[in-house]
mmCIF file of C-alpha atoms and ligand atoms in Angstrom:
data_model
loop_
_atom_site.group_PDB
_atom_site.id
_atom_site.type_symbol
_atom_site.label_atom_id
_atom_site.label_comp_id
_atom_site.label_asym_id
_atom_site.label_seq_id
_atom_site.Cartn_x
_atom_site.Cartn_y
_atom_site.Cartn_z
ATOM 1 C CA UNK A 2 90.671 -1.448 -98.689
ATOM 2 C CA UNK A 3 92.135 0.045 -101.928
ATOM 3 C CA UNK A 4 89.106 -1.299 -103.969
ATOM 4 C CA UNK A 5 86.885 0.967 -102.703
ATOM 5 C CA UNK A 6 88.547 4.538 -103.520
ATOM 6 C CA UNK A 7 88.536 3.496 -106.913
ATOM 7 C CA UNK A 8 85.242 2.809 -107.230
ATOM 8 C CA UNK A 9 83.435 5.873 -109.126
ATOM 9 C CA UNK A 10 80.066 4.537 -107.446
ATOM 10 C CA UNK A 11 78.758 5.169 -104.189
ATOM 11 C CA UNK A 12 79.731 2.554 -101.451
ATOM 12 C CA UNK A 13 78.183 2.824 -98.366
ATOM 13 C CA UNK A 14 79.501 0.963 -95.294
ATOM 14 C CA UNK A 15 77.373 -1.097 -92.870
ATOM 15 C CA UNK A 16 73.737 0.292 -94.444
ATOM 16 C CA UNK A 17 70.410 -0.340 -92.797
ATOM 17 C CA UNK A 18 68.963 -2.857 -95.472
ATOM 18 C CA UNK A 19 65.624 -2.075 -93.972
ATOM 19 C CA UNK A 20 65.748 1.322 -95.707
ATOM 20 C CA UNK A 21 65.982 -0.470 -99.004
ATOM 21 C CA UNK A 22 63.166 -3.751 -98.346
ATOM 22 C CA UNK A 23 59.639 -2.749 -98.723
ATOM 23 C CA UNK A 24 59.353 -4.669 -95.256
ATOM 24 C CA UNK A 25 61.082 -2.330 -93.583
ATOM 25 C CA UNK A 26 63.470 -5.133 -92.094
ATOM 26 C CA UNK A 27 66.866 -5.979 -92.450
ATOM 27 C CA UNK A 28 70.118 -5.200 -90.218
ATOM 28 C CA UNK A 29 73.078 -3.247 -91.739
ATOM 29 C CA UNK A 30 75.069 -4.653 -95.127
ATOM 30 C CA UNK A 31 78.662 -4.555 -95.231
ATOM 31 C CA UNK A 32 78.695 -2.578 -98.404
ATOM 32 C CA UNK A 33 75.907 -1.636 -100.122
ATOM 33 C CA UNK A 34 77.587 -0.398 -103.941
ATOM 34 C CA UNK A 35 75.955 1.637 -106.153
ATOM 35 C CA UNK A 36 78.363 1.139 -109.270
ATOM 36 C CA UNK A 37 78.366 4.070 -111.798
ATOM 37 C CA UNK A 38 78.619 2.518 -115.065
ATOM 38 C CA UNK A 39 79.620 -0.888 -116.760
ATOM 39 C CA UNK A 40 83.115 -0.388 -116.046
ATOM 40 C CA UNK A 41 82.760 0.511 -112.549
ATOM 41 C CA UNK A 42 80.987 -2.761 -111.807
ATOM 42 C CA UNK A 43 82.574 -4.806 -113.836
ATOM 43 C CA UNK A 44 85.816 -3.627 -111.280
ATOM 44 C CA UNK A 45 83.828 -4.355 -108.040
ATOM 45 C CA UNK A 46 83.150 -7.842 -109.205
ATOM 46 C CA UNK A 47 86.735 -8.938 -109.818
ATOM 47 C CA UNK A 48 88.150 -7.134 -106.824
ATOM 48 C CA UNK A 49 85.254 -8.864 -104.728
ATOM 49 C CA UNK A 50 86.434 -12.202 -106.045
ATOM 50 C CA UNK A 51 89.715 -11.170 -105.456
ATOM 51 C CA UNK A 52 89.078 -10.529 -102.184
ATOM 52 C CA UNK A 53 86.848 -12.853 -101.468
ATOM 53 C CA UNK A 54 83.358 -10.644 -100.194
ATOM 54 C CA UNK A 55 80.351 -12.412 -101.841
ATOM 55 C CA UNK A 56 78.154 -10.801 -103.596
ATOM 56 C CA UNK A 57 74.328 -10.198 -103.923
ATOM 57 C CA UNK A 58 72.193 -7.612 -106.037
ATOM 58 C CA UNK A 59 69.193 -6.362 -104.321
ATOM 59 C CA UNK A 60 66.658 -4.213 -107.098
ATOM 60 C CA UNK A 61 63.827 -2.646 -104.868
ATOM 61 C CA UNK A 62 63.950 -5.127 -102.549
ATOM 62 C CA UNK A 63 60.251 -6.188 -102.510
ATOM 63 C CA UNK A 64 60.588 -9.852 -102.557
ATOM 64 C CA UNK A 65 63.555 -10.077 -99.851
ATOM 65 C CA UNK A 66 63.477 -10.645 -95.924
ATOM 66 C CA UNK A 67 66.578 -9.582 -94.855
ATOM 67 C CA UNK A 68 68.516 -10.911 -91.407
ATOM 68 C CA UNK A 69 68.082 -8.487 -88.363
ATOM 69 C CA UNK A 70 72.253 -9.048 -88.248
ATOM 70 C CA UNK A 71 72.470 -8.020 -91.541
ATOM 71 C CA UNK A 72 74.559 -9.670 -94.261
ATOM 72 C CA UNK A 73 78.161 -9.824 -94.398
ATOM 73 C CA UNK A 74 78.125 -9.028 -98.089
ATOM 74 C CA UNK A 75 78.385 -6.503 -101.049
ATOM 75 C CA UNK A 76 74.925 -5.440 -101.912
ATOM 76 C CA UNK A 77 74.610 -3.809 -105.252
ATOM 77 C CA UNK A 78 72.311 -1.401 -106.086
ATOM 78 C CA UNK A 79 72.151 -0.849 -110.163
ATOM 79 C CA UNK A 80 70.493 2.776 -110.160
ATOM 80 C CA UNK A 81 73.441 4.434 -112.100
ATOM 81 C CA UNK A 82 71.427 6.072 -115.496
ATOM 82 C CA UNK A 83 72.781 3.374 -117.647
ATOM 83 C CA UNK A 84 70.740 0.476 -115.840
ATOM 84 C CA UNK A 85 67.753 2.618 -116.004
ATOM 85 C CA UNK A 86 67.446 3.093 -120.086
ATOM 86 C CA UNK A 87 64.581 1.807 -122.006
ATOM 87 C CA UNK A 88 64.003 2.176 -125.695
ATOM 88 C CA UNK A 89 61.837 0.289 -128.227
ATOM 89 C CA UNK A 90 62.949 -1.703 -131.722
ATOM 90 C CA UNK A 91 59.806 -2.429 -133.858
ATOM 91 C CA UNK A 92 57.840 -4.625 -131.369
ATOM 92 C CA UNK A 93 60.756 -5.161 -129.203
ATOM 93 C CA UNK A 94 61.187 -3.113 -125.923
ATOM 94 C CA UNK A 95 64.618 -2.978 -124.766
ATOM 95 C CA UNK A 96 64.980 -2.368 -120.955
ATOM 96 C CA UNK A 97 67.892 -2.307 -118.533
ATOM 97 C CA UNK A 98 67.290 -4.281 -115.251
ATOM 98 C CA UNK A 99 67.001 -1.249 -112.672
ATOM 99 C CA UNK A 100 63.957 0.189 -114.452
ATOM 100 C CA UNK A 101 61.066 -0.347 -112.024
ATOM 101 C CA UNK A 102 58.714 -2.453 -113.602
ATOM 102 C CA UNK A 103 55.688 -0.015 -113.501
ATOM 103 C CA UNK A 104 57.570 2.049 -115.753
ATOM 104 C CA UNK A 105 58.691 -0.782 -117.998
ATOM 105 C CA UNK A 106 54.688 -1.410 -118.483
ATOM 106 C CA UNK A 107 53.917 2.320 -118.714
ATOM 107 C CA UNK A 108 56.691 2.610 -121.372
ATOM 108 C CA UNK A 109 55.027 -0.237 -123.530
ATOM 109 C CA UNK A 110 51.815 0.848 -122.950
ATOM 110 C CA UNK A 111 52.798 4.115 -124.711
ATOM 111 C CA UNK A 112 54.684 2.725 -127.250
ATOM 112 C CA UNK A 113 51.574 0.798 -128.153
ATOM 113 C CA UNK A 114 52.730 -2.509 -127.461
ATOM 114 C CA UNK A 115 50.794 -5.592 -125.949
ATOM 115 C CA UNK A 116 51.749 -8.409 -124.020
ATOM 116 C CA UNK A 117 53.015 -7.004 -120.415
ATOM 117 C CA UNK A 118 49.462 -5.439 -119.183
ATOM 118 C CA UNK A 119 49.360 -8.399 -116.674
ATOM 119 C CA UNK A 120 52.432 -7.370 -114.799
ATOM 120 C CA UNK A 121 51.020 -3.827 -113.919
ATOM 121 C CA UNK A 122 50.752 -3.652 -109.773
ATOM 122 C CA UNK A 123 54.000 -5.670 -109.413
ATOM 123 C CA UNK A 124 56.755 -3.791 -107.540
ATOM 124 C CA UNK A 125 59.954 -4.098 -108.057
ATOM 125 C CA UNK A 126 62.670 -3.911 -110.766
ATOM 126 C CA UNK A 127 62.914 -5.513 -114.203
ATOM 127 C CA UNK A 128 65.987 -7.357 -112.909
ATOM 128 C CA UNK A 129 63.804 -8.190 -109.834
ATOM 129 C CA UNK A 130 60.814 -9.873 -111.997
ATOM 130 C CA UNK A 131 63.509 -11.657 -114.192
ATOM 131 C CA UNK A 132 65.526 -13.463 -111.681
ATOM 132 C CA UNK A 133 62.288 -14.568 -109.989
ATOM 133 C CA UNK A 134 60.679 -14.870 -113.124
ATOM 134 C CA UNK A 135 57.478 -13.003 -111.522
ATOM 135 C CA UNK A 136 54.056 -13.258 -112.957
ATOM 136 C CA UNK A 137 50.284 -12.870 -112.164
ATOM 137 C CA UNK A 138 46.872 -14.398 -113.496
ATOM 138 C CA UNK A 139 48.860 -17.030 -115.089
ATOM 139 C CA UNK A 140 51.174 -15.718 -116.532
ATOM 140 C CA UNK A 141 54.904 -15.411 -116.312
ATOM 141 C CA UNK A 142 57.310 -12.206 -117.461
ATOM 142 C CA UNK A 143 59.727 -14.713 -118.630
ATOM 143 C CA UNK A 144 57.236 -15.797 -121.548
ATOM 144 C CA UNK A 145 57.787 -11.672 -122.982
ATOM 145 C CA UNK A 146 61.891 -12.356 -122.531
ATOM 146 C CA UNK A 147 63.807 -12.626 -126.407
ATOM 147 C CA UNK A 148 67.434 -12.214 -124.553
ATOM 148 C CA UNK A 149 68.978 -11.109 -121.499
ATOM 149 C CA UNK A 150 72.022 -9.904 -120.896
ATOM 150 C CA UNK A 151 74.279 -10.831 -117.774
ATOM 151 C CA UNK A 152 77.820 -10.106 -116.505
ATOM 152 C CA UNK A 153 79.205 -13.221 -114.791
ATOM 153 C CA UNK A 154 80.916 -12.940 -111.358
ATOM 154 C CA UNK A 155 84.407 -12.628 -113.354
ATOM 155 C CA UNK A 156 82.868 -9.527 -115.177
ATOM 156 C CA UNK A 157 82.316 -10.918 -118.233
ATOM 157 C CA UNK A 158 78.991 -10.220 -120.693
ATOM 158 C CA UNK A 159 77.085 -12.273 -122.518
ATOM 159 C CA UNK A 160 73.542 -13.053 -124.049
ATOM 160 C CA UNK A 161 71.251 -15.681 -123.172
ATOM 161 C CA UNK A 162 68.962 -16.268 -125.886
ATOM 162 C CA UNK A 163 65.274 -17.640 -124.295
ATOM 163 C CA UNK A 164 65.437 -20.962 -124.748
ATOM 164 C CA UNK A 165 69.193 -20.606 -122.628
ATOM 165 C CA UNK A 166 67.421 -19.643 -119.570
ATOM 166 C CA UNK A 167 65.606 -22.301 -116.968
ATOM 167 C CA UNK A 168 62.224 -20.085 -116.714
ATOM 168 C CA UNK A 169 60.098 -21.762 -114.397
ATOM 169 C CA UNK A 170 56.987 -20.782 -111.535
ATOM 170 C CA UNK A 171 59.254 -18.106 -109.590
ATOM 171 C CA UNK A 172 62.802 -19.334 -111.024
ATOM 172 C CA UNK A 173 64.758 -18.679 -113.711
ATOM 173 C CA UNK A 174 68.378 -19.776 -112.577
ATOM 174 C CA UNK A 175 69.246 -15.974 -113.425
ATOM 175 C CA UNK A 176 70.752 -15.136 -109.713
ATOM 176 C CA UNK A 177 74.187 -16.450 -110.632
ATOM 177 C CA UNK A 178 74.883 -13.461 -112.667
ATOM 178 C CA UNK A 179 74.321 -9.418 -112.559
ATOM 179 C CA UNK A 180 71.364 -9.249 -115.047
ATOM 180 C CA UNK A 181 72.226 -6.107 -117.121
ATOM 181 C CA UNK A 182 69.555 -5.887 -119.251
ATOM 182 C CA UNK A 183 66.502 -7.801 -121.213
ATOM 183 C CA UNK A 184 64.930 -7.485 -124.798
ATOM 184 C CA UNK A 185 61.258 -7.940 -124.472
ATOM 185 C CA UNK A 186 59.556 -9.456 -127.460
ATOM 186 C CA UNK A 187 55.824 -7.898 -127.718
ATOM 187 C CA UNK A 188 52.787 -7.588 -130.132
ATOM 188 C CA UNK A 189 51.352 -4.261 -131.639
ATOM 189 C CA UNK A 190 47.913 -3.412 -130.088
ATOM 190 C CA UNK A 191 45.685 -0.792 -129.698
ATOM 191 C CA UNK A 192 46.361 1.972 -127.091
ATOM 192 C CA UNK A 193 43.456 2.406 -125.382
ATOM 193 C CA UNK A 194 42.461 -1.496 -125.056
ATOM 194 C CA UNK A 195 46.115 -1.316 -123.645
ATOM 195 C CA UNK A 196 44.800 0.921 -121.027
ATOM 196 C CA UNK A 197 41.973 -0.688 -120.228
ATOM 197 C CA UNK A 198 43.569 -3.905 -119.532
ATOM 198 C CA UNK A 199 45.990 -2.799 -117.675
ATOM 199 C CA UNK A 200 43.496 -0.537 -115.179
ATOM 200 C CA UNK A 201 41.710 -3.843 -114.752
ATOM 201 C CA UNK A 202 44.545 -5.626 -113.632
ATOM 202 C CA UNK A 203 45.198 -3.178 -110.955
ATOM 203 C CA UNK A 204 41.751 -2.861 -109.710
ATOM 204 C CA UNK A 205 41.543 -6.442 -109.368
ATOM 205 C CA UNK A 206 44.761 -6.507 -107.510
ATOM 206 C CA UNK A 207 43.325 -3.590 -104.869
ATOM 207 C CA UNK A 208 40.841 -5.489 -104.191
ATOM 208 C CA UNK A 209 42.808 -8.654 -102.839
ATOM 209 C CA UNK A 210 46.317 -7.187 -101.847
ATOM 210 C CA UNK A 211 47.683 -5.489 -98.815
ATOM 211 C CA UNK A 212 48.623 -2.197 -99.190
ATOM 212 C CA UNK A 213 47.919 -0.925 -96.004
ATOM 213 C CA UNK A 214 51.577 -1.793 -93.888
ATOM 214 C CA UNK A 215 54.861 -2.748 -96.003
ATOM 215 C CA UNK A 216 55.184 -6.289 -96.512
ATOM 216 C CA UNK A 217 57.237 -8.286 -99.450
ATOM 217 C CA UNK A 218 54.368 -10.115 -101.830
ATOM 218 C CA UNK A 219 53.320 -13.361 -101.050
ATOM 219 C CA UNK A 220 55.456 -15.127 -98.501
ATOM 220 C CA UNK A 221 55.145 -18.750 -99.676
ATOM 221 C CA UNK A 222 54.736 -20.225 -103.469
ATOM 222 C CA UNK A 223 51.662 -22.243 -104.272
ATOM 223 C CA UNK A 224 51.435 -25.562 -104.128
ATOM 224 C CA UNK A 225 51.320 -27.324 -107.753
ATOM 225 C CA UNK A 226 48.772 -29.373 -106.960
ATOM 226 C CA UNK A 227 46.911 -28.014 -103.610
ATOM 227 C CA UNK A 228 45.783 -24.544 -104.173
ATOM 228 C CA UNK A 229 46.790 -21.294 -103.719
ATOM 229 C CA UNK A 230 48.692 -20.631 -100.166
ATOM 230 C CA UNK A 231 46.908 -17.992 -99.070
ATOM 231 C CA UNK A 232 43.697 -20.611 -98.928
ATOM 232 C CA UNK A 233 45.661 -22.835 -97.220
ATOM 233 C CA UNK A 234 46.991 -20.485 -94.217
ATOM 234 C CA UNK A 235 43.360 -19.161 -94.145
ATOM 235 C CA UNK A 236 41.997 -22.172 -93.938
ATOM 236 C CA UNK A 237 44.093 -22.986 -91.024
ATOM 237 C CA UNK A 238 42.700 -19.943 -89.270
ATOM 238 C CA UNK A 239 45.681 -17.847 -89.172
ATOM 239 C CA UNK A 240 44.676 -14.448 -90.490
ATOM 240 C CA UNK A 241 45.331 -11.870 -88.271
ATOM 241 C CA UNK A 242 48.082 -13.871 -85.730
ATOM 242 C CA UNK A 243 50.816 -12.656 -85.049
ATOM 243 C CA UNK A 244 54.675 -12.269 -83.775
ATOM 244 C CA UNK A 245 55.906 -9.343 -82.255
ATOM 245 C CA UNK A 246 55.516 -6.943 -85.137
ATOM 246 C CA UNK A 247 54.899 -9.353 -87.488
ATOM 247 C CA UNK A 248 50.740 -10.565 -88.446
ATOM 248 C CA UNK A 249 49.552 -12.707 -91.101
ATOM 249 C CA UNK A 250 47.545 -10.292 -92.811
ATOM 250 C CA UNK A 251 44.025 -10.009 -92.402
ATOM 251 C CA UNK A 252 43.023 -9.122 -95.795
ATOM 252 C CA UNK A 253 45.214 -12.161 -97.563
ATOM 253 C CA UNK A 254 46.910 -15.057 -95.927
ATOM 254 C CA UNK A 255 49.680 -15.584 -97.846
ATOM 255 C CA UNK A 256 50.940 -11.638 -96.819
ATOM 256 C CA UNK A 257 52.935 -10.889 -93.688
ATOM 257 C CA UNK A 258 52.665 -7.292 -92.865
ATOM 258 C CA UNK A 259 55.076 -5.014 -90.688
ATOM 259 C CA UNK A 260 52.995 -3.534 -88.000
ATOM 260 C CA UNK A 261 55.864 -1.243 -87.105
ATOM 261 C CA UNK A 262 58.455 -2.953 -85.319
ATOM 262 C CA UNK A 263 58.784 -6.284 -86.556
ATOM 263 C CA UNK A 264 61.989 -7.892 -87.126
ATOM 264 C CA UNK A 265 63.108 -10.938 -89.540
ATOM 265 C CA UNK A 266 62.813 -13.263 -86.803
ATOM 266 C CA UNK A 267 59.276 -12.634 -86.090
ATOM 267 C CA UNK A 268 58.499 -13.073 -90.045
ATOM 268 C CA UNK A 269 60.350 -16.177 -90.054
ATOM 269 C CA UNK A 270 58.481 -16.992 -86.701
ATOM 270 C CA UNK A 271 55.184 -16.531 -88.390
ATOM 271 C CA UNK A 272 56.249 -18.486 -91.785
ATOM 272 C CA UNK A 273 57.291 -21.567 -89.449
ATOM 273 C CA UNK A 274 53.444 -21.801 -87.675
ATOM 274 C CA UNK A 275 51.842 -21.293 -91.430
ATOM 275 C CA UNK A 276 53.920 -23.960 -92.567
ATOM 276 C CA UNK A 277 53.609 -26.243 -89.524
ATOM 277 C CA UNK A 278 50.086 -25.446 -89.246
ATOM 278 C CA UNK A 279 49.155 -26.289 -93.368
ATOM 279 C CA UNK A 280 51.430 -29.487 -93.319
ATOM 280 C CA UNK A 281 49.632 -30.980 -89.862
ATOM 281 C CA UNK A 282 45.899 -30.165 -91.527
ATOM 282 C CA UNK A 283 46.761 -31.140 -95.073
ATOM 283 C CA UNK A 284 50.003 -32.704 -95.492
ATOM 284 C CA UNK A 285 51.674 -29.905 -97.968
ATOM 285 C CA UNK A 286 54.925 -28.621 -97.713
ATOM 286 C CA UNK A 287 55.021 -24.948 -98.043
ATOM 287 C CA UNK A 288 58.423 -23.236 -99.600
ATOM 288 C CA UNK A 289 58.919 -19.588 -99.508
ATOM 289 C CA UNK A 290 58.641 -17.094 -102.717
ATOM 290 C CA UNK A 291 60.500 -14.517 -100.657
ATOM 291 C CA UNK A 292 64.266 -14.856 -100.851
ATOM 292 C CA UNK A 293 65.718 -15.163 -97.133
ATOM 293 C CA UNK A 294 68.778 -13.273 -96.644
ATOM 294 C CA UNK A 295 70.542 -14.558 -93.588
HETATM 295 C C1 FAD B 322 52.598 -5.705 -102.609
HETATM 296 C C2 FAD B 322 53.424 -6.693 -103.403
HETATM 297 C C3 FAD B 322 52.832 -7.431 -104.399
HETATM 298 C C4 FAD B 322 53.582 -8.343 -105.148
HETATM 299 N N1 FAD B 322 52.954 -9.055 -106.138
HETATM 300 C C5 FAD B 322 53.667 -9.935 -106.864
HETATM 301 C C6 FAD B 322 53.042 -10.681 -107.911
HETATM 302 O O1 FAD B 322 51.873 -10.550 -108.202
HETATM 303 N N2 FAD B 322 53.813 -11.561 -108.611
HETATM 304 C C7 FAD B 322 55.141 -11.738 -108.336
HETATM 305 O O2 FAD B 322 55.789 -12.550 -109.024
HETATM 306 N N3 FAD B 322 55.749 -11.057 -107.343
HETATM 307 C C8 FAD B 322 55.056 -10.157 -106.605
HETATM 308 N N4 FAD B 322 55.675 -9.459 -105.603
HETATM 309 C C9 FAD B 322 57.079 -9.727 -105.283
HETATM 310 C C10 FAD B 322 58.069 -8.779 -105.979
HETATM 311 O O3 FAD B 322 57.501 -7.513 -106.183
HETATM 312 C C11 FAD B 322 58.542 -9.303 -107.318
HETATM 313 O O4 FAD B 322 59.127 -10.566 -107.141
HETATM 314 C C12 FAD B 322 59.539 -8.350 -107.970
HETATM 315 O O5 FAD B 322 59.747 -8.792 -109.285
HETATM 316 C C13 FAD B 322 60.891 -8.282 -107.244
HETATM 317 O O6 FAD B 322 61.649 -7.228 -107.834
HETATM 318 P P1 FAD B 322 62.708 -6.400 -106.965
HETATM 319 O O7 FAD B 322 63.400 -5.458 -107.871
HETATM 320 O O8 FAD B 322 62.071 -5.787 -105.787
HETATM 321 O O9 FAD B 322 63.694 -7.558 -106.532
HETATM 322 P P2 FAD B 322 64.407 -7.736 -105.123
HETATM 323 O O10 FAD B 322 63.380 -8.029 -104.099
HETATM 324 O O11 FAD B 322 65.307 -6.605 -104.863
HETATM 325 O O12 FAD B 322 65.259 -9.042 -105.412
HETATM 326 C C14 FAD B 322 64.619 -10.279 -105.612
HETATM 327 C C15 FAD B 322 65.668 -11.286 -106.120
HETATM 328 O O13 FAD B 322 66.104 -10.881 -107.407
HETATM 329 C C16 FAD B 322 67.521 -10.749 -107.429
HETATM 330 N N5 FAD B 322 67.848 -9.619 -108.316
HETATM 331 C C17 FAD B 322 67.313 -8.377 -108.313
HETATM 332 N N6 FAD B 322 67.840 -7.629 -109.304
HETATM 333 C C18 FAD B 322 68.755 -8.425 -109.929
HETATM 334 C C19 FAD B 322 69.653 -8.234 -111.013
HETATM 335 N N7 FAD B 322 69.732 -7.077 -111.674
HETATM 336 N N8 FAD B 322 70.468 -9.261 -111.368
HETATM 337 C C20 FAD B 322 70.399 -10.459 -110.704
HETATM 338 N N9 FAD B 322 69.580 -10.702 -109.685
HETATM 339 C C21 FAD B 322 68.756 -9.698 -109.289
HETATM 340 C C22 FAD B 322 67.908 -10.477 -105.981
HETATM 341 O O14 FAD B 322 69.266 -10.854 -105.727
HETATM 342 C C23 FAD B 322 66.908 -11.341 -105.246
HETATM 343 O O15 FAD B 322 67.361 -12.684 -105.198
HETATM 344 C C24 FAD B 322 54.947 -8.536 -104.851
HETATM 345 C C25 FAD B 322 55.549 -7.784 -103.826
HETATM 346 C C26 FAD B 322 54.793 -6.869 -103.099
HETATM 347 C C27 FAD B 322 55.456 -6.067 -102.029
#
């Protein structure tokens, strides 16, 4: 295929996905693209579409189970330096999407500016959080957002002012496009208070979260009305069960942990019995938070 030699990225053929999935799952992509600049991506998408290979944009794949067979896709990968800038516009911060989000909160935090302390402990990317709209303690990173910028599948920019974009619990409609990059709207506050808050939020999240084997976040969303998941699956007895490699954890029930060897089926496996197990005792329908690559 022509396409590829003039890319300026990196393409890599048939790529594990479980080296890029904090799981540690996933069977090979058919091209995993690491586009160099605007341009360069800008090219893959209308030779893709040309072509016909569908594409999908992975950030640091800590919300994703991906299929043992892999996925007969493009993957992109936006690590080139001009996805990664951040700079700061009175109380605005202005972030591209491959910026991990710890840095996006240290970079505020520094800056002296309020309003994103409750996203510290999230992994992931800034495009990540905004095309999942994630959040914690009630609140939402979409509620920070002023404008994001997308390219379409045709290549073409644009802006979505705030009240464009369908932000809702884990959604924002954002997955149709390439999300470039996002003005954050903050408040001015005082340093160390900054500080403070944020080291709170992260002790509080050590002392309920799994860090001890790679897993993706919480596996299923809550239930509007019927409490948190995690209660639910506990409640239901399931900590600690497993599938092959796969066990609910034992420290929080709505986290499936990778033992070692699990693979995507035994996840799925284990999200099936949760499911199963909470609709029989209480009549709720769990849906996944994790997106399911297959
Ligand atoms: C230990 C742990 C704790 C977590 N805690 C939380 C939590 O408290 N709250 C929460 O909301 N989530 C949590 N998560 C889930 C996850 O970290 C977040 O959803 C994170 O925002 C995902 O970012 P990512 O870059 O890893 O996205 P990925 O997992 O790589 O991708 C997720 C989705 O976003 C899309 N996407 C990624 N980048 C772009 C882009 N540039 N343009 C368009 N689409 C894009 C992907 O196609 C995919 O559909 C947790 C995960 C782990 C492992």
């Amino acid at each position: 295929m022509n396409w590829r030699k003039s890319l300026k990225g990196k393409v890599l053929a048939q790529e594990p996905l479980k080296k890029h999935t904090s799981f540690r799952i996933g069977g090979p992509a058919r091209f995993f693209i690491e586009p160099s600049d605007i341009d360069d991506l800008r090219f893959l998408l209308v030779q893709a579409k040309r072509y016909k290979i569908p594409v999908t944009v992975i950030g640091a794949g800590t919300n994703i189970l991906a299929s043992d067979r892999g996925l007969k896709k493009i993957v992109l990968h936006l690590s080139a330096r001009c996805f990664q800038k951040i700079s700061r516009d009175g109380n605005r911060l202005i972030c591209g999407s491959g910026v991990s989000l710890a840095k996006v909160v240290s970079s505020a935090r520094e800056h002296g500016l309020s309003g994103l302390e409750f996203l510290a402990g999230i992994p992931g990317t800034l495009g990540g959080a905004l095309a999942g709209n994630a959040g914690a303690w009630g609140r939402e990173v979409g509620s920070r957002v002023k404008e994001i910028t997308v390219m379409d599948h045709s290549g073409a920019i644009k802006t979505l002012e705030r009240k464009q974009i369908k932000f809702a619990y884990r959604s924002s409609g954002l997955a149709k496009y390439v999300i470039l990059e996002a003005v954050l709207k903050l408040c001015r506050g005082n340093r160390p208070r900054i500080r403070k808050k944020i080291s709170a939020y992260l002790s509080a999240r050590r002392n309920k979260q799994e860090y001890a084997f790679p897993n993706a976040g919480c596996v299923f969303r809550n239930p509007s009305a019927a409490g948190a998941a995690g209660a639910l699956i506990d409640l239901c007895g399931l900590k600690g069960v497993s599938a092959g490699g796969a066990q609910i954890s034992l420290r929080h029930a709505n986290f499936i942990v990778n033992t070692g060897s699990a693979s995507a089926a035994n996840v799925l496996a284990l999200m099936r019995e949760a499911a199963k197990k909470v609709k029989e005792r209480f009549g709720v329908d769990l849906q996944p938070e994790i997106k399911l690559w297959f």
